[in-house]
Short mmCIF file of C-alpha atoms in Angstrom, two decimals:
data_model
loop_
_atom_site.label_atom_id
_atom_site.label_comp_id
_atom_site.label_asym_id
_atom_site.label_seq_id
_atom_site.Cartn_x
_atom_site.Cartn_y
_atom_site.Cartn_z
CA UNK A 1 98.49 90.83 114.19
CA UNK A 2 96.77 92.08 111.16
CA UNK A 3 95.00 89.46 109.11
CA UNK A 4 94.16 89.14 105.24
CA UNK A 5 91.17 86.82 104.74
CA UNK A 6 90.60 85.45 101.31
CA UNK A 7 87.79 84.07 99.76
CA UNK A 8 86.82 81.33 98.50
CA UNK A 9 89.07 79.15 100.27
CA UNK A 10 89.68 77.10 96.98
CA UNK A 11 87.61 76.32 94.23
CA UNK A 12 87.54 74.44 91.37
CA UNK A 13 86.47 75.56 88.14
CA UNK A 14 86.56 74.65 84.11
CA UNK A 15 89.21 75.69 81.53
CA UNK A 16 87.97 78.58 79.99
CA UNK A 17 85.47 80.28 82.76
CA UNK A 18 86.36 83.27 84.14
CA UNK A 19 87.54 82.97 88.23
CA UNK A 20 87.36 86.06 91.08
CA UNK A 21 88.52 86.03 94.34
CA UNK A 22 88.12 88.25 97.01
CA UNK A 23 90.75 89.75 100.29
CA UNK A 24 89.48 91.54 103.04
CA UNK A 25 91.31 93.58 105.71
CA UNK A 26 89.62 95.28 108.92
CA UNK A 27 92.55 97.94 108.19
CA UNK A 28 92.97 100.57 105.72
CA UNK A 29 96.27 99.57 103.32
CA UNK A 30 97.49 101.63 100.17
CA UNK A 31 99.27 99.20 98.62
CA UNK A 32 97.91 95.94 97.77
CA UNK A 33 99.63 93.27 95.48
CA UNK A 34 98.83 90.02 94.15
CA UNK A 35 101.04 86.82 94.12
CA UNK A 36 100.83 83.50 92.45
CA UNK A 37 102.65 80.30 94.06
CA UNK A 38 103.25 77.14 92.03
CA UNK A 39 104.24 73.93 94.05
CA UNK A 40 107.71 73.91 95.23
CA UNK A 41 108.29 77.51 94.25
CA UNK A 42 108.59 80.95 95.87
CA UNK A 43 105.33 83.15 94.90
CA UNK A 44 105.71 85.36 92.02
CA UNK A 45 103.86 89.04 92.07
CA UNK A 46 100.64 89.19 89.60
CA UNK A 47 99.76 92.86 90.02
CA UNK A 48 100.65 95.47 92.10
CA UNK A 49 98.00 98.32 93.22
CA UNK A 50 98.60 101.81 94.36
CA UNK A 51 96.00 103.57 93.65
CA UNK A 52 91.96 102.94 95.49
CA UNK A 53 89.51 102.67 92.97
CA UNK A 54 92.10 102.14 89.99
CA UNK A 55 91.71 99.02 87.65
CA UNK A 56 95.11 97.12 86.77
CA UNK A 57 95.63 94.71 84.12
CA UNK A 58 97.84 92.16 83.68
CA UNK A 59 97.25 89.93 80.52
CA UNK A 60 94.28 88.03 81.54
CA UNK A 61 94.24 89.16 85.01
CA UNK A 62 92.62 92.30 86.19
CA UNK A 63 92.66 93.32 90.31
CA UNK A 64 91.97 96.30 92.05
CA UNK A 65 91.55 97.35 95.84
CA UNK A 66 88.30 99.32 97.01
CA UNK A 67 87.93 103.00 98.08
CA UNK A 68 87.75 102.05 101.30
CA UNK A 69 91.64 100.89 100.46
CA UNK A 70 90.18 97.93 103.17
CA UNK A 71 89.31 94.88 100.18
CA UNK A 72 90.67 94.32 96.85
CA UNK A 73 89.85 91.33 94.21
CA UNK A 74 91.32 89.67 91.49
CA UNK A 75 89.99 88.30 88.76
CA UNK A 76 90.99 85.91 85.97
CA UNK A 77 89.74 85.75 82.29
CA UNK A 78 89.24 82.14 80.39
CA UNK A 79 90.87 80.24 82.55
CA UNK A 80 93.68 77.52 81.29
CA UNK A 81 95.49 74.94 83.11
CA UNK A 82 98.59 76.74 83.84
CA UNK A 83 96.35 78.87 86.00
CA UNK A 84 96.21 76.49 88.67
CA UNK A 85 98.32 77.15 92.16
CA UNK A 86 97.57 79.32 95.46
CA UNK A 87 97.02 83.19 95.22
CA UNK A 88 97.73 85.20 97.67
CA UNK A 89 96.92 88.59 98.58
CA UNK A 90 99.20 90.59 100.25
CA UNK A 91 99.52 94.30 102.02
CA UNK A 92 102.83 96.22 102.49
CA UNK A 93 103.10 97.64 105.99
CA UNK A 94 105.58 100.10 107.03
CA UNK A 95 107.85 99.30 110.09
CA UNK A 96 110.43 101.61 112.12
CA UNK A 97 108.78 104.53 111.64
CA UNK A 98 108.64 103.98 107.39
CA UNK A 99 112.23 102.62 107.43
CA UNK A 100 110.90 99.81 106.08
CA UNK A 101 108.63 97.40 104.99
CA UNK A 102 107.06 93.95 105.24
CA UNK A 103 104.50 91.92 103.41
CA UNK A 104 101.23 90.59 105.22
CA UNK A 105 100.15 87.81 103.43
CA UNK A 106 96.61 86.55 103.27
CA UNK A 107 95.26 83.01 103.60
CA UNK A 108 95.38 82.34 100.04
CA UNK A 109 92.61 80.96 97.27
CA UNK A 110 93.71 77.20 96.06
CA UNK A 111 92.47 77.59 92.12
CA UNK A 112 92.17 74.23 90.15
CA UNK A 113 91.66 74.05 86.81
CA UNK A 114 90.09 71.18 85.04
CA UNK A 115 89.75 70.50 81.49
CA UNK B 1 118.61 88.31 83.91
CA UNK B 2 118.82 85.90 86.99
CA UNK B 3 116.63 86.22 89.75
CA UNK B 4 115.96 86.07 93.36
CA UNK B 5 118.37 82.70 93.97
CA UNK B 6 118.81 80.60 97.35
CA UNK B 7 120.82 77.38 98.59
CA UNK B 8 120.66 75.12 99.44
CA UNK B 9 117.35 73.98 98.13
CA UNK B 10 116.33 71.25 100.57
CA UNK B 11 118.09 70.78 103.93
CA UNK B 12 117.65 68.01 106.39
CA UNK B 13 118.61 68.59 110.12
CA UNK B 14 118.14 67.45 113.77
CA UNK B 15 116.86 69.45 116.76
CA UNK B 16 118.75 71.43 118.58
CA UNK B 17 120.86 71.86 115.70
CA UNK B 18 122.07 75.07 113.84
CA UNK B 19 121.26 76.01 110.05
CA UNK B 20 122.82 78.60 107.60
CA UNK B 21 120.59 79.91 104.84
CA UNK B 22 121.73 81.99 101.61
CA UNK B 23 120.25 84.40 99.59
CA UNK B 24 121.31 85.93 96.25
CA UNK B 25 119.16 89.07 95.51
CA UNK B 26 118.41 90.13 91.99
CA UNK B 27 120.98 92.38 90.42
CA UNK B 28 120.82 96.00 91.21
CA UNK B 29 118.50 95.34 94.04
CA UNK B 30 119.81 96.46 97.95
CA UNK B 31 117.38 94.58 100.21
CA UNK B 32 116.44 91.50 101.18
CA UNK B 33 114.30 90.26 103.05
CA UNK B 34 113.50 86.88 104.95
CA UNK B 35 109.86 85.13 105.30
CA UNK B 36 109.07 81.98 106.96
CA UNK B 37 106.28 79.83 105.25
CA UNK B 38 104.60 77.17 107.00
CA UNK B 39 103.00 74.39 105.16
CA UNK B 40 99.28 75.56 104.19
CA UNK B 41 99.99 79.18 105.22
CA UNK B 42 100.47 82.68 103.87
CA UNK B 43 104.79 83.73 104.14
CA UNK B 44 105.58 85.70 107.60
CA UNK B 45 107.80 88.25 107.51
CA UNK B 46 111.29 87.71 109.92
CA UNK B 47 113.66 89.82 108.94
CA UNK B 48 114.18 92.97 106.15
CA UNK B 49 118.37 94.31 105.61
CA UNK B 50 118.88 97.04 103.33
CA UNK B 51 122.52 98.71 102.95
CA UNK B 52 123.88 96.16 105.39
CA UNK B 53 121.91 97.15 108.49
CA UNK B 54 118.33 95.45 109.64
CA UNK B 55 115.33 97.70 109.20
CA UNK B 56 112.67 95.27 110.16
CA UNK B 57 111.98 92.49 112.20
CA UNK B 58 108.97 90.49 112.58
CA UNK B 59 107.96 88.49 115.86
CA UNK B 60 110.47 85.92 115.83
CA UNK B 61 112.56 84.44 118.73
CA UNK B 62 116.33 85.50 119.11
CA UNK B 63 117.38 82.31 118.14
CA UNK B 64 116.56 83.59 114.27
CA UNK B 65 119.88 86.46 113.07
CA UNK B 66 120.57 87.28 109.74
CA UNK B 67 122.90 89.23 108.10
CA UNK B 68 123.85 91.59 104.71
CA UNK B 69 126.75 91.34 103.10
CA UNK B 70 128.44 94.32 101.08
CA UNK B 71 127.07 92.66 98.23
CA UNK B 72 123.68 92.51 99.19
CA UNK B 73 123.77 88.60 99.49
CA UNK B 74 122.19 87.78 102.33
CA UNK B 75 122.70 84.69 104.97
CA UNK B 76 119.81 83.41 107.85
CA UNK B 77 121.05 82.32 110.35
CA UNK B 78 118.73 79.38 113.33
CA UNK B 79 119.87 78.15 116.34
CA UNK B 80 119.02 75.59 118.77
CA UNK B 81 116.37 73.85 115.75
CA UNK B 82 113.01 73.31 116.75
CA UNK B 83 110.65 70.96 114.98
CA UNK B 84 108.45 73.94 114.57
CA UNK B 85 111.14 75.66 112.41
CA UNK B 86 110.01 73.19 109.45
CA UNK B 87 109.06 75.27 106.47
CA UNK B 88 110.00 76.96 103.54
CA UNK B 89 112.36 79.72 104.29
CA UNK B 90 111.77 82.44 101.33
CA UNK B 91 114.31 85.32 100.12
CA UNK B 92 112.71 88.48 98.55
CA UNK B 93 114.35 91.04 96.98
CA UNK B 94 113.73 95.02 95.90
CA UNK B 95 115.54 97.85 94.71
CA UNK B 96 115.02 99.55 97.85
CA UNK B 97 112.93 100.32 100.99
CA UNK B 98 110.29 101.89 99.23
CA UNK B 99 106.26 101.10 99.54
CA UNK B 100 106.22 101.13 95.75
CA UNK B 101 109.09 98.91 95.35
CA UNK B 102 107.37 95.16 95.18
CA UNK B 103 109.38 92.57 96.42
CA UNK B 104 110.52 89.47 94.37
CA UNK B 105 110.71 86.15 95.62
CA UNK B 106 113.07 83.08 94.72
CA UNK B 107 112.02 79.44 95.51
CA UNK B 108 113.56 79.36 98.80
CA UNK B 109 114.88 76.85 101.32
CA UNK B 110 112.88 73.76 102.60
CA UNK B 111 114.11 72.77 106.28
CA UNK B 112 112.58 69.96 107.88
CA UNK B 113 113.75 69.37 111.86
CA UNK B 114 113.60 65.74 112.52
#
């Protein structure tokens, strides 16, 4: 099946720095979103892309996928504590002929944030 | 406005044992969709219902059903437990079937199979 890798796996960084994280596909997606899961909770969408090449913001957070629609990062101004938790890209693929549509998950970026 | 809800929150249950999961969607929104999510692991898709009928189904064994009710809750349905069913069972919900509708999670369902 189709696999999202993300990079780093986790990484630990100082309140206030600025973090970026990287997904990678070997197939071509045009829509790529961005989803942030606290412990114990469902994830919870970041940013949403649907256009290659196109910056999104989102407060503090800015993502965007490539023109080769087959990468996108995210990135993450001043850092603060509450931005801790597991980020996961994630690619919508159609199934039954477009009747629908799933989300492919990545393999997720642990971020801590220390003070 | 409320969102994405689910019950029960934590279940507990033996193998070979059956299990009943519930979904409230968002207002407004007509699909739902089901994801399995394995400690340490990204959410895999198992099932998407929209207008009552399934329109997606990921690679899951027959022993995982689900079904839409008129309206829009949604119930997941797993028979004969296996200790490999433990994991958080997520809900999403979207307006519709569309690419550019993103789908919204709630906090889902943790089953562990003892």
């Amino acid at each position: 099946g189709q696999q999202l890798n993300q990079s780093p796996q986790s990484m630990f960084i100082q309140e206030g720095e600025d973090v970026s994280m990287n997904c990678t596909s070997s197939s071509i997606f045009n829509t790529w979103l961005w989803y942030k899961q606290d412990p114990g909770e469902g994830p919870v969408l970041l940013i949403a892309l649907y256009k290659a090449g196109e910056l999104t913001s989102n407060g503090r957070l800015t993502a965007q996928f490539g023109i080769t629609r087959k990468d996108s990062f995210l990135n993450i101004s001043a850092s603060i504590p509450s931005d801790v938790g597991i980020y996961f890209c994630a690619v919508l693929l159609s199934v039954h002929t477009g009747t629908a549509s799933k989300l492919t998950f990545g393999t997720g970026t642990r971020l801590q944030v220390t003070l | 406005d409320a969102g994405v809800t689910q019950s029960p929150t934590h279940l507990i249950k033996t193998r070979g044992q059956q299990v009943t999961l519930r979904c409230s969607p968002i207002s407004g929104h007509k699909s739902v969709s089901w994801y399995q999510q394995v400690l340490g692991q990204g959410p895999q898709f198992i099932f998407q219902y929209y207008e009552k009928e399934e329109r997606g189904r990921g690679n899951f064994p027959d022993r995982f059903s689900a079904r839409q009710f008129p309206n829009y809750s949604s119930e997941l349905n797993v028979n004969a437990l296996l200790l490999g069913d433990s994991a958080l069972y997520l809900c999403a919900s979207s307006l519709s079937l569309g690419g550019n509708q993103p789908q919204h999670f709630g906090d889902g369902t943790r089953l562990s199979i003892l």
